Amino acid sequence: MKIYALIDCNSFYASCEKVFRPDLKNRPVVVLSNNDGCIIARSAEAKALGVEMGGPYFKIKAELARKGVRVFSSNYELYGDMSARVMDILRGFSPDIEVYSIDEAFVGLDGTDDLDAEGRRIKRRIYTWTGLPVSVGIAETKTLAKIANRIAKKSPKAGGVLDLFKSRFREKALEATDIIDIWGVGRRLSKRLRNMGINSALDLSRANEQIIRKEFGVTLLRTVLELRGISCIPLDMAPPPKQGICFSRSFGRPVEELRELKEAVASYSARVAEKLRGQESVAGAIDIYITTNRFREEDPQYSAHLTRTFPVATSDTSEIIDYAASGLERIFRAGYRYKKAAVTATGVVPADSVQTNLFDTAMRGRNENAISVMDELNHRFGRDTVVPAATGLGAAWHMRREMKSPAYTTDWDELPRAI
């Protein structure tokens, strides 16, 4: 029988900030979104103080300071590396792993005798090797494992680990789980279910299958069966390549000049090309989008996008940058203060499925060596070690991160020091 464990890092971004700062132990910590906009992560101590998720930083800056809350800009390099370390540890427990998000993973524990002990070994090892606290939920379906994990995180008695596999406490756990907290239900569906008298996970598990399928479809029916202990959602250990790849950022300050906008679009194009090569794909077209800040009513507003098709599908950085730049020139309008740009690769297909012509093959052969060297250097020494000149150096449009912590684990110059 299948056994699933869901491992979820507690307050992941905030916990990462605390790992290399022992002075922040038991201190409230929050992490801000891009350009230091809104709160996107809170430590348990910050939650206890009533700090709300999504609160605009500029509005509550004084309040956070008064409460002694430590504030950090988002440090995605650190979070990504810490996530990779956690996932590597989990692979030591089982080859069956589905990385569900940056801070969550499902692990197959089929054949494990003492599930509670194994869950506590996982929790202990991750904390010992990374300093990150995690919660572990175990059950015979992924949906039940999600519920077990949620209770494990909130219940002091569970100690961060809850095994619901064939547990006599399962009905109690389902009864304690509100309908909106079930994986895949959400706010809109929960309203419709409440109107039918279904208010908890236990209610949904006992719902009539025919009515659920007729009113909500097969997806929610699978959830009902999963709540009954019937596995319907297997581990997705090899997710399919993305069919569209987008890179989008808001600027650290308004951008008015075409030159600066070109640098930003070139930087985003290079990142899209890197992602394409990472999944061994190529793109048939590229979409360029620019927009002003619609929240600044005093400014004139403008947004536009343009799609450009490649003669032959590509993941070549220079080719994607060239097409994006020429597309940008066609939609750019002077006299506006641009807030955001996006570059999206569409028509994404496997690289080995593309039919090239003689001249295209010769040209790409010359570029492949340079791209390969660039990718290798960036992989070995850190992202943006080598970048195309078109992306600019030290550009002022870069995302604002005034309170960013060091790249403790990915930059030799920012390694933590013991004094």
Short mmCIF file of C-alpha atoms in Angstrom, two decimals:
data_model
loop_
_atom_site.label_atom_id
_atom_site.label_comp_id
_atom_site.label_asym_id
_atom_site.label_seq_id
_atom_site.Cartn_x
_atom_site.Cartn_y
_atom_site.Cartn_z
CA MET A 1 0.00 0.00 0.00
CA LYS A 2 1.18 3.49 -0.81
CA ILE A 3 2.37 5.70 2.06
CA TYR A 4 2.99 9.40 1.56
CA ALA A 5 4.84 11.87 3.78
CA LEU A 6 4.49 15.59 3.20
CA ILE A 7 7.46 17.55 4.49
CA ASP A 8 6.85 21.29 4.79
CA CYS A 9 9.41 23.84 5.98
CA ASN A 10 7.92 26.07 8.69
CA SER A 11 7.79 29.79 7.79
CA PHE A 12 10.42 28.94 5.18
CA TYR A 13 11.70 32.37 4.06
CA ALA A 14 11.78 33.72 7.61
CA SER A 15 13.44 30.52 8.87
CA CYS A 16 16.16 30.80 6.21
CA GLU A 17 16.94 34.31 7.44
CA LYS A 18 17.34 33.01 11.00
CA VAL A 19 19.69 30.10 10.19
CA PHE A 20 22.81 32.26 9.98
CA ARG A 21 21.66 34.81 12.55
CA PRO A 22 21.54 33.19 16.01
CA ASP A 23 20.78 36.61 17.47
CA LEU A 24 17.35 36.35 15.81
CA LYS A 25 16.33 33.23 17.73
CA ASN A 26 12.84 33.77 19.18
CA ARG A 27 12.73 37.20 17.50
CA PRO A 28 9.90 38.21 15.12
CA VAL A 29 11.04 38.24 11.48
CA VAL A 30 9.24 39.17 8.27
CA VAL A 31 10.30 38.99 4.61
CA LEU A 32 9.14 41.44 1.95
CA SER A 33 8.11 40.91 -1.67
CA ASN A 34 9.93 42.27 -4.72
CA ASN A 35 10.93 45.91 -4.40
CA ASP A 36 10.27 45.71 -0.66
CA GLY A 37 6.55 45.98 -1.26
CA CYS A 38 4.44 43.69 0.96
CA ILE A 39 4.99 41.09 3.66
CA ILE A 40 5.17 37.61 2.11
CA ALA A 41 6.58 35.59 5.02
CA ARG A 42 6.34 35.78 8.82
CA SER A 43 8.04 33.87 11.58
CA ALA A 44 5.88 32.33 14.30
CA GLU A 45 6.82 35.21 16.60
CA ALA A 46 5.67 37.77 14.02
CA LYS A 47 2.37 35.92 13.59
CA ALA A 48 1.88 35.97 17.36
CA LEU A 49 2.24 39.76 17.29
CA GLY A 50 -0.63 40.00 14.81
CA VAL A 51 1.49 40.95 11.77
CA GLU A 52 -0.67 40.24 8.74
CA MET A 53 0.38 38.60 5.50
CA GLY A 54 0.32 40.95 2.51
CA GLY A 55 0.53 44.15 4.52
CA PRO A 56 2.19 47.02 2.57
CA TYR A 57 5.54 47.71 4.21
CA PHE A 58 5.44 51.49 3.82
CA LYS A 59 2.17 51.61 5.78
CA ILE A 60 3.30 49.48 8.73
CA LYS A 61 7.02 50.24 8.82
CA ALA A 62 6.77 52.28 12.03
CA GLU A 63 4.55 49.68 13.70
CA LEU A 64 6.99 46.86 12.89
CA ALA A 65 9.88 48.88 14.30
CA ARG A 66 7.90 49.60 17.48
CA LYS A 67 7.22 45.89 17.94
CA GLY A 68 10.86 44.97 17.36
CA VAL A 69 10.18 43.05 14.15
CA ARG A 70 13.29 42.41 12.03
CA VAL A 71 12.58 43.09 8.35
CA PHE A 72 14.38 41.50 5.37
CA SER A 73 14.17 41.97 1.62
CA SER A 74 13.56 38.76 -0.29
CA ASN A 75 16.78 36.79 -0.84
CA TYR A 76 15.76 34.22 -3.46
CA GLU A 77 19.34 33.01 -3.99
CA LEU A 78 19.51 31.94 -0.34
CA TYR A 79 16.02 30.42 -0.30
CA GLY A 80 16.61 28.47 -3.50
CA ASP A 81 19.87 27.00 -2.23
CA MET A 82 18.43 26.07 1.16
CA SER A 83 15.48 24.43 -0.57
CA ALA A 84 17.85 22.35 -2.72
CA ARG A 85 19.66 21.17 0.43
CA VAL A 86 16.40 20.07 2.04
CA MET A 87 15.37 18.14 -1.09
CA ASP A 88 18.76 16.42 -1.24
CA ILE A 89 18.35 15.28 2.37
CA LEU A 90 14.90 13.86 1.56
CA ARG A 91 16.33 11.86 -1.35
CA GLY A 92 18.49 10.11 1.26
CA PHE A 93 15.31 8.71 2.83
CA SER A 94 13.54 7.68 -0.37
CA PRO A 95 14.09 7.82 -4.14
CA ASP A 96 10.36 8.55 -4.53
CA ILE A 97 10.10 12.30 -4.11
CA GLU A 98 7.90 14.97 -5.66
CA VAL A 99 9.14 18.52 -5.10
CA TYR A 100 5.80 20.28 -4.75
CA SER A 101 7.09 23.81 -4.10
CA ILE A 102 10.19 25.58 -2.85
CA ASP A 103 9.38 24.56 0.73
CA GLU A 104 7.30 21.38 0.32
CA ALA A 105 7.85 17.86 -0.95
CA PHE A 106 5.96 14.57 -0.97
CA VAL A 107 8.06 11.51 -0.19
CA GLY A 108 7.05 7.87 -0.67
CA LEU A 109 7.62 5.80 2.48
CA ASP A 110 6.27 2.46 1.23
CA GLY A 111 7.55 -0.46 3.30
CA THR A 112 8.51 1.63 6.32
CA ASP A 113 7.66 -0.15 9.58
CA ASP A 114 7.64 2.66 12.15
CA LEU A 115 6.27 5.70 10.31
CA ASP A 116 6.26 8.03 13.32
CA ALA A 117 9.91 7.25 14.06
CA GLU A 118 10.85 7.75 10.42
CA GLY A 119 9.04 11.10 10.34
CA ARG A 120 10.95 12.24 13.39
CA ARG A 121 14.24 11.10 11.86
CA ILE A 122 13.45 13.20 8.78
CA LYS A 123 12.60 16.22 10.91
CA ARG A 124 15.70 15.81 13.08
CA ARG A 125 18.12 15.36 10.18
CA ILE A 126 16.85 18.38 8.24
CA TYR A 127 17.18 20.56 11.32
CA THR A 128 20.63 19.20 12.18
CA TRP A 129 22.02 19.59 8.67
CA THR A 130 20.32 22.86 7.65
CA GLY A 131 18.95 24.54 10.79
CA LEU A 132 15.46 24.64 9.25
CA PRO A 133 12.39 23.47 11.22
CA VAL A 134 9.95 21.28 9.30
CA SER A 135 6.63 19.56 9.86
CA VAL A 136 5.89 16.04 8.64
CA GLY A 137 2.45 14.61 7.85
CA ILE A 138 2.07 10.92 6.94
CA ALA A 139 -0.92 9.06 5.45
CA GLU A 140 -1.95 6.71 2.63
CA THR A 141 -3.01 9.56 0.31
CA LYS A 142 -1.47 12.92 -0.51
CA THR A 143 -4.61 14.81 0.57
CA LEU A 144 -4.60 13.10 3.98
CA ALA A 145 -0.85 13.75 4.29
CA LYS A 146 -1.56 17.45 3.74
CA ILE A 147 -4.11 17.41 6.56
CA ALA A 148 -1.71 15.51 8.82
CA ASN A 149 1.03 18.03 8.11
CA ARG A 150 -1.22 20.98 8.90
CA ILE A 151 -2.19 19.50 12.26
CA ALA A 152 1.44 18.52 13.00
CA LYS A 153 2.48 22.13 12.48
CA LYS A 154 -0.19 23.55 14.81
CA SER A 155 -0.41 20.91 17.55
CA PRO A 156 2.15 21.07 20.37
CA LYS A 157 1.24 17.46 21.25
CA ALA A 158 2.26 16.23 17.78
CA GLY A 159 5.72 17.73 18.08
CA GLY A 160 5.90 18.50 14.37
CA VAL A 161 5.09 14.96 13.17
CA LEU A 162 1.71 13.29 12.71
CA ASP A 163 1.09 9.81 11.33
CA LEU A 164 -2.50 9.34 10.12
CA PHE A 165 -1.80 6.10 8.26
CA LYS A 166 -4.65 3.79 9.26
CA SER A 167 -4.96 5.87 12.41
CA ARG A 168 -7.89 5.62 14.79
CA PHE A 169 -7.66 9.41 15.13
CA ARG A 170 -8.33 10.04 11.43
CA GLU A 171 -12.01 10.97 11.82
CA LYS A 172 -11.11 13.38 14.60
CA ALA A 173 -8.48 14.99 12.34
CA LEU A 174 -10.95 15.29 9.45
CA GLU A 175 -13.59 16.78 11.73
CA ALA A 176 -11.09 19.39 12.95
CA THR A 177 -10.20 20.42 9.38
CA ASP A 178 -12.35 23.18 7.92
CA ILE A 179 -13.52 22.70 4.35
CA ILE A 180 -11.50 25.68 3.12
CA ASP A 181 -8.28 24.13 4.47
CA ILE A 182 -8.51 21.00 2.30
CA TRP A 183 -5.88 20.78 -0.43
CA GLY A 184 -7.43 21.87 -3.73
CA VAL A 185 -10.75 23.19 -2.39
CA GLY A 186 -10.19 26.92 -2.00
CA ARG A 187 -12.53 29.80 -1.20
CA ARG A 188 -14.90 29.61 -4.17
CA LEU A 189 -15.60 25.88 -3.87
CA SER A 190 -15.87 26.05 -0.09
CA LYS A 191 -18.77 28.51 -0.34
CA ARG A 192 -20.72 26.17 -2.61
CA LEU A 193 -19.97 23.20 -0.36
CA ARG A 194 -21.10 25.07 2.77
CA ASN A 195 -24.41 25.78 1.06
CA MET A 196 -24.80 21.99 0.81
CA GLY A 197 -24.07 21.54 4.53
CA ILE A 198 -20.49 20.37 3.97
CA ASN A 199 -18.32 22.30 6.44
CA SER A 200 -15.42 19.99 7.30
CA ALA A 201 -13.15 17.40 5.73
CA LEU A 202 -15.15 14.73 7.52
CA ASP A 203 -18.38 16.01 5.92
CA LEU A 204 -16.76 15.95 2.48
CA SER A 205 -15.41 12.42 2.99
CA ARG A 206 -18.99 11.25 3.65
CA ALA A 207 -20.54 13.15 0.71
CA ASN A 208 -22.49 11.35 -2.01
CA GLU A 209 -20.13 10.49 -4.88
CA GLN A 210 -22.72 10.96 -7.64
CA ILE A 211 -23.76 14.39 -6.36
CA ILE A 212 -20.13 15.53 -6.00
CA ARG A 213 -19.27 14.39 -9.52
CA LYS A 214 -22.38 15.98 -11.03
CA GLU A 215 -22.02 19.31 -9.23
CA PHE A 216 -18.24 19.71 -9.10
CA GLY A 217 -16.63 17.25 -11.49
CA VAL A 218 -14.10 14.48 -11.24
CA THR A 219 -11.38 16.58 -9.58
CA LEU A 220 -13.33 17.09 -6.36
CA LEU A 221 -14.51 13.48 -6.50
CA ARG A 222 -10.84 12.45 -6.37
CA THR A 223 -10.47 14.59 -3.24
CA VAL A 224 -13.44 12.80 -1.64
CA LEU A 225 -11.87 9.41 -2.36
CA GLU A 226 -8.49 10.58 -1.07
CA LEU A 227 -10.12 11.65 2.20
CA ARG A 228 -11.48 8.09 2.47
CA GLY A 229 -7.95 6.70 2.16
CA ILE A 230 -8.13 5.75 -1.54
CA SER A 231 -5.06 7.09 -3.34
CA CYS A 232 -5.99 8.89 -6.57
CA ILE A 233 -3.11 11.38 -6.92
CA PRO A 234 0.22 9.59 -7.44
CA LEU A 235 3.66 11.09 -6.93
CA ASP A 236 4.70 13.27 -9.84
CA MET A 237 8.42 12.56 -9.75
CA ALA A 238 9.12 13.86 -13.27
CA PRO A 239 6.86 16.87 -13.95
CA PRO A 240 6.45 17.65 -17.66
CA PRO A 241 8.42 20.58 -19.11
CA LYS A 242 6.65 23.92 -18.96
CA GLN A 243 4.78 24.87 -22.12
CA GLY A 244 5.33 28.56 -21.52
CA ILE A 245 8.17 30.26 -19.62
CA CYS A 246 7.77 33.79 -18.29
CA PHE A 247 10.16 36.11 -16.48
CA SER A 248 8.64 39.29 -15.09
CA ARG A 249 9.74 41.90 -12.56
CA SER A 250 8.71 45.33 -11.36
CA PHE A 251 11.50 47.90 -11.56
CA GLY A 252 13.20 49.41 -8.52
CA ARG A 253 12.19 52.83 -9.84
CA PRO A 254 10.15 54.09 -12.83
CA VAL A 255 11.96 53.67 -16.16
CA GLU A 256 11.49 56.27 -18.91
CA GLU A 257 14.38 55.73 -21.35
CA LEU A 258 14.35 53.09 -24.08
CA ARG A 259 17.98 52.25 -23.32
CA GLU A 260 17.20 51.22 -19.75
CA LEU A 261 14.07 49.35 -20.79
CA LYS A 262 16.15 47.43 -23.33
CA GLU A 263 18.59 46.41 -20.60
CA ALA A 264 15.76 45.08 -18.45
CA VAL A 265 14.14 43.18 -21.32
CA ALA A 266 17.54 41.76 -22.33
CA SER A 267 18.11 40.58 -18.74
CA TYR A 268 14.69 38.91 -18.61
CA SER A 269 15.24 37.35 -22.05
CA ALA A 270 18.55 35.88 -20.89
CA ARG A 271 16.81 34.33 -17.89
CA VAL A 272 14.07 32.85 -20.10
CA ALA A 273 16.72 31.36 -22.42
CA GLU A 274 18.51 29.86 -19.43
CA LYS A 275 15.28 28.24 -18.22
CA LEU A 276 14.59 26.85 -21.69
CA ARG A 277 18.00 25.20 -21.82
CA GLY A 278 17.54 23.94 -18.26
CA GLN A 279 14.59 21.80 -19.37
CA GLU A 280 16.14 21.00 -22.79
CA SER A 281 13.48 22.94 -24.68
CA VAL A 282 13.28 25.61 -27.35
CA ALA A 283 10.71 28.34 -27.97
CA GLY A 284 8.87 29.09 -31.19
CA ALA A 285 8.05 32.66 -30.24
CA ILE A 286 8.67 35.37 -27.66
CA ASP A 287 6.17 37.83 -26.18
CA ILE A 288 7.34 41.21 -24.85
CA TYR A 289 5.14 43.17 -22.44
CA ILE A 290 5.61 46.59 -20.83
CA THR A 291 3.33 48.62 -18.59
CA THR A 292 3.18 51.76 -16.49
CA ASN A 293 2.04 51.85 -12.85
CA ARG A 294 -1.75 51.74 -12.93
CA PHE A 295 -1.90 52.73 -9.26
CA ARG A 296 -0.36 56.14 -9.99
CA GLU A 297 -3.44 57.88 -11.34
CA GLU A 298 -1.54 61.15 -11.76
CA ASP A 299 0.70 59.55 -14.41
CA PRO A 300 -0.38 58.87 -18.02
CA GLN A 301 -1.05 55.15 -18.48
CA TYR A 302 0.14 52.83 -21.23
CA SER A 303 0.72 49.12 -21.70
CA ALA A 304 1.46 47.03 -24.75
CA HIS A 305 2.73 43.64 -25.81
CA LEU A 306 4.06 42.14 -29.02
CA THR A 307 4.74 38.55 -30.06
CA ARG A 308 7.65 37.76 -32.35
CA THR A 309 8.07 34.37 -34.00
CA PHE A 310 11.48 32.80 -34.59
CA PRO A 311 12.29 31.31 -38.02
CA VAL A 312 13.40 28.18 -36.16
CA ALA A 313 12.56 27.45 -32.51
CA THR A 314 15.48 28.44 -30.28
CA SER A 315 16.97 28.72 -26.80
CA ASP A 316 19.91 30.83 -27.96
CA THR A 317 20.35 33.75 -25.55
CA SER A 318 21.62 36.22 -28.13
CA GLU A 319 18.86 35.39 -30.62
CA ILE A 320 16.12 35.74 -27.99
CA ILE A 321 17.59 39.05 -26.79
CA ASP A 322 17.75 40.39 -30.37
CA TYR A 323 14.15 39.51 -31.13
CA ALA A 324 12.93 40.87 -27.79
CA ALA A 325 14.84 44.15 -28.27
CA SER A 326 13.48 44.76 -31.76
CA GLY A 327 9.98 43.92 -30.51
CA LEU A 328 10.39 46.37 -27.64
CA GLU A 329 11.39 49.14 -30.05
CA ARG A 330 8.08 48.70 -31.86
CA ILE A 331 5.88 49.02 -28.75
CA PHE A 332 7.89 51.56 -26.76
CA ARG A 333 6.35 55.02 -26.43
CA ALA A 334 8.29 57.96 -25.04
CA GLY A 335 6.81 60.12 -22.30
CA TYR A 336 5.70 57.30 -20.00
CA ARG A 337 7.07 56.05 -16.67
CA TYR A 338 7.28 52.27 -17.03
CA LYS A 339 6.87 50.13 -13.93
CA LYS A 340 7.19 46.57 -15.19
CA ALA A 341 8.27 44.41 -18.10
CA ALA A 342 7.82 40.74 -18.92
CA VAL A 343 9.28 38.32 -21.44
CA THR A 344 7.42 35.08 -22.17
CA ALA A 345 8.58 32.16 -24.29
CA THR A 346 5.70 30.41 -26.06
CA GLY A 347 5.44 27.46 -28.42
CA VAL A 348 7.85 25.56 -26.16
CA VAL A 349 8.84 22.11 -27.46
CA PRO A 350 11.66 19.63 -26.78
CA ALA A 351 14.94 20.77 -28.31
CA ASP A 352 15.50 17.46 -30.11
CA SER A 353 12.17 17.70 -31.95
CA VAL A 354 13.06 20.76 -34.06
CA GLN A 355 13.94 20.50 -37.74
CA THR A 356 16.68 23.02 -38.56
CA ASN A 357 18.08 24.13 -41.91
CA LEU A 358 21.72 24.08 -43.05
CA PHE A 359 22.44 27.76 -42.37
CA ASP A 360 20.70 27.74 -38.99
CA THR A 361 22.68 24.67 -37.89
CA ALA A 362 25.98 26.29 -38.85
CA MET A 363 25.16 29.53 -37.01
CA ARG A 364 23.97 27.78 -33.85
CA GLY A 365 27.02 25.54 -33.82
CA ARG A 366 29.18 28.65 -33.37
CA ASN A 367 26.99 29.97 -30.55
CA GLU A 368 26.55 26.72 -28.63
CA ASN A 369 30.11 26.61 -27.32
CA ALA A 370 29.93 30.15 -25.94
CA ILE A 371 26.52 29.51 -24.35
CA SER A 372 27.72 26.24 -22.83
CA VAL A 373 30.72 27.99 -21.25
CA MET A 374 28.49 30.79 -19.92
CA ASP A 375 26.05 28.32 -18.38
CA GLU A 376 28.89 26.33 -16.79
CA LEU A 377 30.51 29.44 -15.26
CA ASN A 378 27.18 30.67 -13.89
CA HIS A 379 26.45 27.23 -12.45
CA ARG A 380 29.86 26.95 -10.82
CA PHE A 381 30.35 30.50 -9.53
CA GLY A 382 26.79 31.77 -9.13
CA ARG A 383 24.09 33.30 -11.30
CA ASP A 384 25.09 36.39 -13.32
CA THR A 385 28.82 35.67 -13.05
CA VAL A 386 28.80 36.02 -16.83
CA VAL A 387 26.01 37.98 -18.50
CA PRO A 388 25.36 39.35 -22.00
CA ALA A 389 26.56 42.96 -22.35
CA ALA A 390 23.05 43.95 -23.47
CA THR A 391 21.74 43.45 -19.93
CA GLY A 392 23.77 46.40 -18.61
CA LEU A 393 26.01 46.60 -15.55
CA GLY A 394 24.78 47.98 -12.24
CA ALA A 395 21.54 49.13 -13.82
CA ALA A 396 19.39 51.40 -11.65
CA TRP A 397 16.20 49.65 -12.80
CA HIS A 398 17.10 46.49 -10.89
CA MET A 399 14.68 45.30 -8.22
CA ARG A 400 14.98 47.24 -4.96
CA ARG A 401 16.18 45.06 -2.06
CA GLU A 402 17.53 47.50 0.51
CA MET A 403 17.39 45.05 3.45
CA LYS A 404 18.68 41.91 1.71
CA SER A 405 20.73 39.51 3.80
CA PRO A 406 24.04 38.13 2.46
CA ALA A 407 24.15 35.18 0.04
CA TYR A 408 25.52 33.00 2.84
CA THR A 409 25.61 29.77 0.86
CA THR A 410 26.19 30.80 -2.77
CA ASP A 411 28.84 33.57 -2.72
CA TRP A 412 32.41 33.07 -1.48
CA ASP A 413 32.59 36.73 -0.49
CA GLU A 414 29.49 36.48 1.70
CA LEU A 415 30.16 33.25 3.61
CA PRO A 416 29.23 33.53 7.31
CA ARG A 417 32.18 34.08 9.61
CA ALA A 418 32.70 32.76 13.13
CA ILE A 419 34.32 35.40 15.31
#
